[in-house]
XYZ file of C-alpha atoms in Angstrom:
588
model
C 60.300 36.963 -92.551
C 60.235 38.326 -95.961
C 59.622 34.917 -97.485
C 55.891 35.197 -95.846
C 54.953 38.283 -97.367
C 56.801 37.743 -100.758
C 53.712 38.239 -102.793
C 53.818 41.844 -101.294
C 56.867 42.207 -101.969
C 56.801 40.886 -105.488
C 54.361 43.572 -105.990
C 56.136 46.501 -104.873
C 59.132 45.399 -106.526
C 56.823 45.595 -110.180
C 55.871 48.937 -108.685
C 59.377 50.393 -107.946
C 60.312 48.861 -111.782
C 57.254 50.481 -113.675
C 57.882 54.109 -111.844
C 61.465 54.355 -112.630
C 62.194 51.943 -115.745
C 65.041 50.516 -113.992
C 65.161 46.767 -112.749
C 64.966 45.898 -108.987
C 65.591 43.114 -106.908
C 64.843 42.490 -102.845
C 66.982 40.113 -100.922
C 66.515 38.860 -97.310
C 69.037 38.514 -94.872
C 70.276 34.920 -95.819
C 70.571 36.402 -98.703
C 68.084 34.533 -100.876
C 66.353 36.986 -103.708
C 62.527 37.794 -102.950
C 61.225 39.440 -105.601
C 63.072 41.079 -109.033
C 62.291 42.247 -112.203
C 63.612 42.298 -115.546
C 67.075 39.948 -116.055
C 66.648 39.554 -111.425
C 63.060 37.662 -111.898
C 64.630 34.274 -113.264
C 66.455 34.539 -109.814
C 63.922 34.823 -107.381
C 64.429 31.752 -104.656
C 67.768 31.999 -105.583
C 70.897 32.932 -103.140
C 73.695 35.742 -104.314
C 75.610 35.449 -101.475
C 78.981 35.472 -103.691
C 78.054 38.630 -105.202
C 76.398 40.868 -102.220
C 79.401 42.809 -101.185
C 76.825 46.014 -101.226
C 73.830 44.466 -99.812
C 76.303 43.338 -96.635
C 77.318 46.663 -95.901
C 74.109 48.126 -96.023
C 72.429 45.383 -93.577
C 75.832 46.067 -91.427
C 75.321 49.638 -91.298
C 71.593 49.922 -91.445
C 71.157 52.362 -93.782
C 71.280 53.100 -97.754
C 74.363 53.142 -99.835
C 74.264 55.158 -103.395
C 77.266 53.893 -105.414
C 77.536 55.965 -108.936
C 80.517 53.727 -110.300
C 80.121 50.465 -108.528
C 83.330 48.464 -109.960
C 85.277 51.762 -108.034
C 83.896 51.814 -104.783
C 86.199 50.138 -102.156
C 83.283 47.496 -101.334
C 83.428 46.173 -104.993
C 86.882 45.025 -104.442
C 86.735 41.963 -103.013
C 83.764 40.875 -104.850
C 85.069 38.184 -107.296
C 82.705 39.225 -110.098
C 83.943 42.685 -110.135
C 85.802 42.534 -113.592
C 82.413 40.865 -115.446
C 80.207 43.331 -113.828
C 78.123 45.969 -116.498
C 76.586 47.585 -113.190
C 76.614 51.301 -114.151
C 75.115 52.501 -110.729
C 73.519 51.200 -107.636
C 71.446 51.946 -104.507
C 70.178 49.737 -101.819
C 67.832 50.615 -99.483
C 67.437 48.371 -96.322
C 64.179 47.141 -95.266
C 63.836 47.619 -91.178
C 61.682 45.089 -89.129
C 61.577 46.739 -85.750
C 64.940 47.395 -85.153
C 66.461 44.977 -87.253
C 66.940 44.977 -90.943
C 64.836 42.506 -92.667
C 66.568 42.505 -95.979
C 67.433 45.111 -98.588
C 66.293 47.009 -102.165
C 68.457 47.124 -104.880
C 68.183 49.524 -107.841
C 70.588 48.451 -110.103
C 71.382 50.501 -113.648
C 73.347 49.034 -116.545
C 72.920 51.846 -119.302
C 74.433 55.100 -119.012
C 71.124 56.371 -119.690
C 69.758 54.686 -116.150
C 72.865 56.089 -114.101
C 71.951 60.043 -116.126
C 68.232 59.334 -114.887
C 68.843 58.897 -111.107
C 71.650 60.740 -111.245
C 69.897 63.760 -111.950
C 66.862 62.900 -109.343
C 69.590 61.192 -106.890
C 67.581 62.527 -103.759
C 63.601 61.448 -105.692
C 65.313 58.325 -105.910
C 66.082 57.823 -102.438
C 63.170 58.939 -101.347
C 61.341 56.699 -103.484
C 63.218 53.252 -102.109
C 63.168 54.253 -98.657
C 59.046 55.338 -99.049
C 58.682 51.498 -100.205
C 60.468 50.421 -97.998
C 58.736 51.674 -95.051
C 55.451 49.687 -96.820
C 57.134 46.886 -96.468
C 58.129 47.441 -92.951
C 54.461 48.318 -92.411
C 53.393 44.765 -93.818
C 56.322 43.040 -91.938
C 54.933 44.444 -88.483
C 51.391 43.614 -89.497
C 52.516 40.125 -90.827
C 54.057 39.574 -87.430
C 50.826 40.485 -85.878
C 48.922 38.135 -87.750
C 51.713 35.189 -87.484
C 50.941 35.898 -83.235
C 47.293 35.893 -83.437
C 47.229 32.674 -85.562
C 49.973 31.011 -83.187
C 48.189 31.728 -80.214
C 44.420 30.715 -82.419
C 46.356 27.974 -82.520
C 47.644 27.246 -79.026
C 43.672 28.128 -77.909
C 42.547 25.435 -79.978
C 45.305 22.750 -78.619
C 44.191 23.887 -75.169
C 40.676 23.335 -75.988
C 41.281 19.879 -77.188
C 43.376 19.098 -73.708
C 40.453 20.373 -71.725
C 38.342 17.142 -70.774
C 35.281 18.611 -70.894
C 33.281 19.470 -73.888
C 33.135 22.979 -75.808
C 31.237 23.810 -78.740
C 31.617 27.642 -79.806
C 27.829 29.054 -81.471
C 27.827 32.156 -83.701
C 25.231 34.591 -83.652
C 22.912 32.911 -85.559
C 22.880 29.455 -83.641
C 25.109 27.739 -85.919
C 28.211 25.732 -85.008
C 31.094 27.680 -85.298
C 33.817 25.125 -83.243
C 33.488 21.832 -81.953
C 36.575 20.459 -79.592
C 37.664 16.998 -79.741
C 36.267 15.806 -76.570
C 32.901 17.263 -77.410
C 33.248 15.437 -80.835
C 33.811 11.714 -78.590
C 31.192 12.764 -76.271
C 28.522 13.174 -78.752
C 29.741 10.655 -81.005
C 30.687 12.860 -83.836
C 33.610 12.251 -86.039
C 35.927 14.877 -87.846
C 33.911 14.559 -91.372
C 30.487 15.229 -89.783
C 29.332 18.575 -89.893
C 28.951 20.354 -86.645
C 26.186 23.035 -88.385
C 23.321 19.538 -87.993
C 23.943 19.980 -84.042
C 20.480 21.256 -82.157
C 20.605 21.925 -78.427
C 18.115 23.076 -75.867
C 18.295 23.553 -72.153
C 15.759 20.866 -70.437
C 15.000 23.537 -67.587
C 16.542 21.159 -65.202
C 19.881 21.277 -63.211
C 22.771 19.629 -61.213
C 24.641 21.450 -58.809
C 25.166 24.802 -60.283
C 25.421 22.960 -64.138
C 22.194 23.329 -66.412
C 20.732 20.161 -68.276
C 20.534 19.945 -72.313
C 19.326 17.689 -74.716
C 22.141 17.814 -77.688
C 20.353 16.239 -80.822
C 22.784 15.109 -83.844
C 21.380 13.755 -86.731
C 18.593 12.388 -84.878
C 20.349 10.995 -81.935
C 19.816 12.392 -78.362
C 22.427 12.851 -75.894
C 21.687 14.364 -72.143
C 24.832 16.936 -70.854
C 25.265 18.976 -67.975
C 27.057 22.188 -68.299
C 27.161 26.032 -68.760
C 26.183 28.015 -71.715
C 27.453 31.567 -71.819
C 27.334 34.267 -74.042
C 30.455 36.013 -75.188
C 31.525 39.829 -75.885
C 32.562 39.549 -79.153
C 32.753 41.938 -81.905
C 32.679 38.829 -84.676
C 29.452 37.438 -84.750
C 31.297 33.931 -85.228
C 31.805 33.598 -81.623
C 28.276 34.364 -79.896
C 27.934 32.047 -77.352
C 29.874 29.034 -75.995
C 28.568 25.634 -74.195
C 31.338 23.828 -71.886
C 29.876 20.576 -70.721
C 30.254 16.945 -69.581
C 28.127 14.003 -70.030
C 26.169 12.401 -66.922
C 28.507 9.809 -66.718
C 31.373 11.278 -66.600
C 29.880 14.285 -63.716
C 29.097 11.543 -61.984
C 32.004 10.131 -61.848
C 34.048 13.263 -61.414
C 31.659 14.137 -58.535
C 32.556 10.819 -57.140
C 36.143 11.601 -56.667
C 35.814 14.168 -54.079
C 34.365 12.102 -51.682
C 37.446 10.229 -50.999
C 36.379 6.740 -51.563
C 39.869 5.035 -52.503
C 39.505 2.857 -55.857
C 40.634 -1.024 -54.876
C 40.619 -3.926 -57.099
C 38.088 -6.913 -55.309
C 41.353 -8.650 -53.866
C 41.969 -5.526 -51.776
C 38.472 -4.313 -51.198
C 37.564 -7.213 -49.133
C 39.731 -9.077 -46.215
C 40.242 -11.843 -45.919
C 41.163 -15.506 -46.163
C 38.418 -17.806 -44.630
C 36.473 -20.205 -46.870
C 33.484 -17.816 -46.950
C 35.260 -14.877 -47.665
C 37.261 -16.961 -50.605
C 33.938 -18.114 -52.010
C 32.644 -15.000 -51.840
C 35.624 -13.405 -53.786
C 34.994 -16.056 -56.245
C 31.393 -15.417 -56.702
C 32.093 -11.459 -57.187
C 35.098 -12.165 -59.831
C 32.313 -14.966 -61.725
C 29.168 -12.147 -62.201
C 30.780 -8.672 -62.563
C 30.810 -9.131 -66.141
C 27.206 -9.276 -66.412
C 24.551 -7.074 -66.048
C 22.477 -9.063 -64.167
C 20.825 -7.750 -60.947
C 22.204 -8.688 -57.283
C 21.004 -8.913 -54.010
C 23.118 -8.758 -50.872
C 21.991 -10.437 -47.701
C 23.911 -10.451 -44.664
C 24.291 -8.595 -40.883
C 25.223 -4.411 -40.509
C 28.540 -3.768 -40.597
C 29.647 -7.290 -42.575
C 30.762 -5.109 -45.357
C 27.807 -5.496 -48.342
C 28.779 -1.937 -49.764
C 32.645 -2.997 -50.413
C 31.196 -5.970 -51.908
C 29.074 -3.754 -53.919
C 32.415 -1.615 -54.584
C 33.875 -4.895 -55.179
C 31.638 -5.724 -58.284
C 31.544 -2.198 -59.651
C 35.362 -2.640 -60.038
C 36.063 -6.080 -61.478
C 33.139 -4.964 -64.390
C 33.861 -3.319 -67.376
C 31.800 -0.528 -65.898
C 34.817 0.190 -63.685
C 35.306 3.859 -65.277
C 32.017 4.582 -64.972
C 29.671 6.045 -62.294
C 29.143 3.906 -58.870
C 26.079 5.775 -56.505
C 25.372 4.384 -53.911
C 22.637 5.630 -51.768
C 21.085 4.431 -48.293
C 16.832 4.412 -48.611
C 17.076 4.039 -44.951
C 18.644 7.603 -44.120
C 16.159 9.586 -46.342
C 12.540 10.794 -45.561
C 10.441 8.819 -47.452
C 8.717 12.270 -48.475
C 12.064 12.904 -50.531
C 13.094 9.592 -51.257
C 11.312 9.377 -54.687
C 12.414 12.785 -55.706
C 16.328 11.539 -54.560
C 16.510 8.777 -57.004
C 14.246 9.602 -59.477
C 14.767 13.158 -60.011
C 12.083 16.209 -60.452
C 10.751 18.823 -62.684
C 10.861 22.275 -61.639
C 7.944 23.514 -59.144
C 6.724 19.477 -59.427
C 5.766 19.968 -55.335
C 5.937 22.983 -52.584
C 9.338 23.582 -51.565
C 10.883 22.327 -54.981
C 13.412 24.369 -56.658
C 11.835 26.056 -60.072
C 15.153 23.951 -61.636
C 14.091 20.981 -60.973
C 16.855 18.182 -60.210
C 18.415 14.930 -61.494
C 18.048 11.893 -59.938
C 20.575 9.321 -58.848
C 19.164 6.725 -61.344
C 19.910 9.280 -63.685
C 23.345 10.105 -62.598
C 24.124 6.613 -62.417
C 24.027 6.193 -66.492
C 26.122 3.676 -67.914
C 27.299 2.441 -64.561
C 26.191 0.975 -61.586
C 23.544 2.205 -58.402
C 23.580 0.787 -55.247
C 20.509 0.520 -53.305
C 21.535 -0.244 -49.410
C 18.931 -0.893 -46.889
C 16.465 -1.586 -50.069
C 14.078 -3.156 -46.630
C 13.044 0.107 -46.317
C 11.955 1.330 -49.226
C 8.301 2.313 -48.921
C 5.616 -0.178 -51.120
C 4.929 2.597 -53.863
C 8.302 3.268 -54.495
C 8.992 -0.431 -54.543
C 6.155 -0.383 -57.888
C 8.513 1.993 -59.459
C 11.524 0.463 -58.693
C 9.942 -2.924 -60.466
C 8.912 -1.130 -63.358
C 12.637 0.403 -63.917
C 13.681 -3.170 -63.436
C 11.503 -4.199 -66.709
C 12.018 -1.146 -68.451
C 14.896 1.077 -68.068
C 13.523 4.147 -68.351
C 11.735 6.312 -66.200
C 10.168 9.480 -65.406
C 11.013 12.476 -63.423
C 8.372 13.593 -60.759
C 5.853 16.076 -62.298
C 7.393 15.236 -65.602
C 5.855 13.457 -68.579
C 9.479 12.875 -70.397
C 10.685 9.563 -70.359
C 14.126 9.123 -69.545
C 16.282 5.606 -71.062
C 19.179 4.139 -68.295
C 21.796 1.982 -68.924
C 22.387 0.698 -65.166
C 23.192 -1.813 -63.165
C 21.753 -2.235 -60.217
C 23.123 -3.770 -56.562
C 20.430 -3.971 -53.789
C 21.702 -4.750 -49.837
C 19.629 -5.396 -46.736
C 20.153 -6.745 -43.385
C 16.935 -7.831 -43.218
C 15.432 -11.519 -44.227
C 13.490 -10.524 -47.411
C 11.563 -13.521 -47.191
C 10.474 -12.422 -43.748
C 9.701 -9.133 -45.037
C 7.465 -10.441 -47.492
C 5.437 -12.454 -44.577
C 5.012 -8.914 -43.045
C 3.711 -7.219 -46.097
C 6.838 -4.917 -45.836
C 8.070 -6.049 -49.782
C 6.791 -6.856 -52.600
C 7.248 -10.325 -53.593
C 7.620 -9.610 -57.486
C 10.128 -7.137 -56.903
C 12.196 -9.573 -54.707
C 11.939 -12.235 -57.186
C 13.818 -9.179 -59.999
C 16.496 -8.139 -57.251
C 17.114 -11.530 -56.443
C 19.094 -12.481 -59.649
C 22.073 -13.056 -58.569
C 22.149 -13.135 -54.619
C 24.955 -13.180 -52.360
C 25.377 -12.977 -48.316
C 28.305 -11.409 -46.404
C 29.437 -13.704 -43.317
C 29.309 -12.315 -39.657
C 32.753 -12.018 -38.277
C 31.663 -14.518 -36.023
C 31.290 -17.209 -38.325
C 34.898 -17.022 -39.395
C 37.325 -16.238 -36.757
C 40.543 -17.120 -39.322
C 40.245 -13.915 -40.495
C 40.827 -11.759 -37.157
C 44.438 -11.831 -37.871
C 44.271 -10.717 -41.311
C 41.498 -7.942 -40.356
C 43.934 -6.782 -36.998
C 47.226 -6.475 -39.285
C 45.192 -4.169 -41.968
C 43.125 -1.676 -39.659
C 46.324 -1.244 -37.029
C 48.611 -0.298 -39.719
C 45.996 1.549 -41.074
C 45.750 3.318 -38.081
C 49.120 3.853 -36.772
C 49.619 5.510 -40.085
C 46.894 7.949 -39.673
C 47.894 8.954 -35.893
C 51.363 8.624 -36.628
C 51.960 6.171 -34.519
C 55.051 3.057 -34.696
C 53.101 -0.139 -35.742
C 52.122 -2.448 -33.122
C 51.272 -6.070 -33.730
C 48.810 -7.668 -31.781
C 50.103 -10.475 -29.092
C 48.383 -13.937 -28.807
C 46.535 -13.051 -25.878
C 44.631 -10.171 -27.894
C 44.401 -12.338 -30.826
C 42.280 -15.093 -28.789
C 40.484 -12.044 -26.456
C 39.344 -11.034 -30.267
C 38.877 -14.526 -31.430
C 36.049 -14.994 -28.791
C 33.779 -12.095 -28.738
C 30.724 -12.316 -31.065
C 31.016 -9.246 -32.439
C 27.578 -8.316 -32.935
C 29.053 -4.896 -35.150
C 30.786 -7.174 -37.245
C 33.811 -6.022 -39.340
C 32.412 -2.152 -38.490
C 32.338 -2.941 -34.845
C 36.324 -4.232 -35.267
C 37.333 -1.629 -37.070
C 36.103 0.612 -34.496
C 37.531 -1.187 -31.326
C 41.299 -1.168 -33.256
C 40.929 2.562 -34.094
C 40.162 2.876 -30.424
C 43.518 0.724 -29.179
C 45.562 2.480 -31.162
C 44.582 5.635 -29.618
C 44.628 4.158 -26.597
C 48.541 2.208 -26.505
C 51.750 3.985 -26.683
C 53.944 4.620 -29.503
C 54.923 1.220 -30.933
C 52.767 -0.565 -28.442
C 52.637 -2.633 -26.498
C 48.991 -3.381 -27.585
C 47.358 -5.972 -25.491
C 43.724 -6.701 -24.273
C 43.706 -4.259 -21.258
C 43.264 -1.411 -24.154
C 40.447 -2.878 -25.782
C 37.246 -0.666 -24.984
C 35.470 -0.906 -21.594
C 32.453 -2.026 -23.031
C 34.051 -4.592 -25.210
C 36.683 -5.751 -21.770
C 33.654 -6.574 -19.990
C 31.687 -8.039 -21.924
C 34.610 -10.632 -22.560
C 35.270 -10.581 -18.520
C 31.687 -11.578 -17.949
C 31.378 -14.779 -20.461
C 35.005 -16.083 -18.343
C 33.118 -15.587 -15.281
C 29.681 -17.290 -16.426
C 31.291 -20.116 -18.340
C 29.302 -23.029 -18.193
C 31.389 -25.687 -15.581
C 29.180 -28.379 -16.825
C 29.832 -27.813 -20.173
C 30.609 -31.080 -22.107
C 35.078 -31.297 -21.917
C 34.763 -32.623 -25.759
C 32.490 -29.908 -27.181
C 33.970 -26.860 -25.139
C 37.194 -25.312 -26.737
C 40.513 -26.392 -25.290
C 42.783 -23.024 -23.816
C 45.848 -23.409 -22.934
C 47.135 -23.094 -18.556
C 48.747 -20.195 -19.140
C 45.709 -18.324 -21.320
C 43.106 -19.869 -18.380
C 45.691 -17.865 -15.423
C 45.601 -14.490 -17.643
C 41.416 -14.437 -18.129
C 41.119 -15.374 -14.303
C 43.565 -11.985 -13.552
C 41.145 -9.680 -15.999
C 38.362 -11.427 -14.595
C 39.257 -10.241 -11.175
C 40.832 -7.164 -11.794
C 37.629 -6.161 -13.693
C 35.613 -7.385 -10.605
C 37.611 -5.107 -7.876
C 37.736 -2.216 -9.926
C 36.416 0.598 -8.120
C 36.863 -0.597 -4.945
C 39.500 0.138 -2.448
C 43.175 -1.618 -3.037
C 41.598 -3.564 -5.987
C 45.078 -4.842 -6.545
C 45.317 -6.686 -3.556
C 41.976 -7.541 -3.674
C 42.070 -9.572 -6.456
C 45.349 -11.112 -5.251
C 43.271 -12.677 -2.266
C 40.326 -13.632 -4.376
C 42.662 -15.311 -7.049
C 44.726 -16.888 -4.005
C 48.171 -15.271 -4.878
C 50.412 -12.459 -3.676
C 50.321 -9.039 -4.522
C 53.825 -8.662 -5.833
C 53.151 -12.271 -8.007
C 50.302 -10.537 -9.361
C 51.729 -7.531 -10.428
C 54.543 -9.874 -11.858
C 51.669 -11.898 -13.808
C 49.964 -8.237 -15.037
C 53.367 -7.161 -16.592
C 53.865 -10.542 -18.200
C 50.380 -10.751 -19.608
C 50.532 -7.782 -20.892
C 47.156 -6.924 -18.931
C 45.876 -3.202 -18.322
C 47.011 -3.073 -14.270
């Protein structure tokens, strides 16, 4: 510890020599000689371990030792330059660092005239060493100090640079007194540049509880959302400090609360029809680009995973996806939702105005859903932020620049839309880039099988339930509904089963919902007889005997013994019925 302070030391030494004529040399504990004077300062960096038989002792016994004939004492004895020694007297005075001696002073005299002079002052002398020896004890302690404060500086700072978000340190002035390294990528800065040309002013506006700034850097202009706080600080270095993120990357932090589970496109949609292949096809062939899409196709087909679906095969995958439904919001607040407003810009407004989700969706990708809906003035907007990029907040004259990709989704026929005046043709035409359509689950009944296997396990996971695999019968029962929900409807009627069955199963069609069992009872029952034998799909004896059991235990429910009769309406005994019901699986 010496070695850190060995100017100070050097200097004391020269003090110690001037005061008393004598020579002087300071040795740490290894030891290695600090500081000397006289015939000791050619030594200095240099180790006398062979010859510091004294200097031992005195670190051993924490305390001085005054030797008037040094090649006498006892402790000169073993030291194996005792017979070339001209050493007339010496005293070393250890130097304490807390409770532990940090090295040791040596006064060393080699004229009789020396040993007379502190010979006849012995106790001065003493006092003397062990006075400067305390100052250097003093500077040890506050060396220590300083060596702790600039470790932990210096731990801050590595923390600082670990935290993700931005930090930039003002001093009392409004100059730049610390920049971290992830405020340095956010803004674009490197090392070299100097953090002093940074301007930044709050825009008024907010997110959340985070305040909006515009961070101009040599000219460039960079939109954050953060916190600026003042400090208590007695250095006028450290005034204020700004911790902050970029829109993006809110957004996108935002976005992984809401639980949305991140899928590549092969996992994000189900699958293995030839519509659904195309359409995997199609989604892996335009997420590179930039280009606008519009997705066609029924509720509940699945146009927002397809969306998804896009956002993650693109190299805007890190970035934000927001997706937002124009049909759920007032059209009163709709503009204000995507577009953002100024404070006060209407009654009711907060004074902090708010961003929008174009806004929020900077660098990455917003999804429009229901885009039917949107009203015909907003739709004028929308086309002009097509063309443009860039927009305005409501009640605000600043123009805002968006790098954004945007996905639009209806159920509805656009072009029919357009016929009713509902949407603007032009603004079709700019969505309509790159279009795509989602299949009804109706239109490709390959898939059932893939779609049942995903949502049961999914399912008997969640209710902690053994998995069940669906038998043939409940495969074809599923295979020849319409489903008008689509995959939505599906996934609801599993979720249901699964509640409904046993642990491990069995899960057949009796447990399908009421709503869903009927509807399937009533299309056996009203089957068209007449129906042409080539065009009408072929089912096998056995599949034909369990549809006419459903068919008639659905009819006699209710009444009294609706067992047995259905057995008399279906022309069989009671116990060969309840023999078919168990072997069919069907809900009795």
């Amino acid at each position: 510890m010496l070695a850190a302070i060995q100017q100070v030391v050097s200097r004391y030494a020269q003090v110690i020599a001037k005061a008393t004529g004598i020579d002087v040399e300071v040795v740490d504990t290894s030891f290695t000689r600090i500081a000397g004077t006289g015939m000791y300062a050619e030594g200095v960096g240099l180790s006398i371990m062979d010859e510091g038989e004294v200097y031992r002792h005195a670190m051993r016994m924490g305390q001085s030792v005054f030797m008037e004939n040094p090649r006498e004492h006892p402790l000169c004895r073993r030291c194996p330059k005792r017979q070339a020694c001209r050493e007339t007297l010496s005293l070393c005075t250890p130097i304490m660092d807390g409770g532990m001696v940090a090295g040791i002073i040596g006064l060393v005299c080699f004229t009789d005239t020396e040993r007379q002079k502190v010979l006849s002052n012995r106790e001065t002398y003493i006092d003397f060493l062990d006075q400067i020896a305390e100052f250097i004890s003093l500077k040890l302690s506050d060396q220590r100090k300083l060596t702790r404060v600039e470790e932990f500086s210096d731990l801050m700072l590595q923390i600082l640079n670990v935290n993700n978000r931005g930090i930039i340190v003002f001093n009392a002035k409004g100059g730049v007194s610390y920049v971290n390294t992830q405020a340095r990528v956010d803004l674009g800065l490197t090392k070299a540049d100097p953090p002093a040309s940074l301007e930044v002013k709050r825009t008024g506006d907010t997110l959340s509880d985070l305040d909006e700034f515009v961070v101009t850097i040599q000219g460039r202009k960079t939109v954050l959302v953060g916190n600026l706080v003042e400090l208590v600080s007695r250095d006028a270095g450290f005034a204020s400090v700004l911790v902050f993120d970029s829109l993006p990357k809110m957004t996108q932090r935002m976005s992984t609360f809401t639980g949305q589970e991140k899928l590549y496109p092969a996992q994000i949609i189900l699958g293995r029809s030839r519509s659904i292949v195309k359409l995997k096809k199609l989604i892996a062939q335009v997420a590179s680009s930039t280009s606008t899409v519009l997705i066609t196709g029924e509720s509940g087909t699945g146009k927002e995973l397809v969306a998804r679906a896009i956002h993650e095969a693109s190299d805007r995958r890190d970035k934000p996806f927001v997706p937002i439904n124009c049909g759920a919001i007032p059209d009163a607040l709709l503009e204000s939702e995507l577009f953002g407003y100024a404070g006060g810009a209407f009654t009711g407004a907060s004074t902090k105005g708010k961003i929008g989700k174009f806004e929020l969706a900077h660098r990455g990708v917003i999804f429009l859903d229901e885009i039917g809906t949107l009203p015909l003035y907003l739709q004028v907007k929308l086309l002009r932020v097509l063309q443009e990029r860039s927009f305005s907040r409501l009640g605000s004259n600043r123009t805002i620049d968006v790098d954004i990709r945007i996905i639009a989704a209806t159920n509805e026929d656009p072009v029919e839309l357009i016929r009713q005046g509902r949407f603007r043709e032009d603004l079709y035409y700019r969505l309509n880039v790159i279009p795509m359509e989602t299949p009804p689950l109706r239109d490709r009944p390959e898939d059932i099988d893939v779609l049942a296997e995903h949502f049961l396990r999914k399912y008997c996971a969640l209710f902690g339930k053994e998995a069940a695999l669906p038998g043939t019968g409940l495969l074809a029962a599923l295979k020849s509904y319409p489903w008008p929900g689509n995959v939505r409807e599906f996934e609801n009627a599993i979720e249901f089963m699964v509640n409904m069955m046993h642990d491990g199963g069995p899960l057949h069609e009796g447990l399908l919902p009421g709503k869903l069992r009927d509807s399937l009872a009533g299309r056996a029952v009203t089957a068209n007889p007449h129906e042409d034998a080539t065009d009408a799909p072929l089912l096998s004896l056995p599949e034909l005997e369990r549809r006419a059991i459903i068919t008639a235990l659905a009819r006699f429910r209710g009444a009294a013994n609706p067992k047995r009769q259905a057995a008399t309406a279906l022309g069989i005994s009671l116990a060969t019925l309840y023999r078919k019901v168990k072997e069919y699986g069907v809900e009795g």
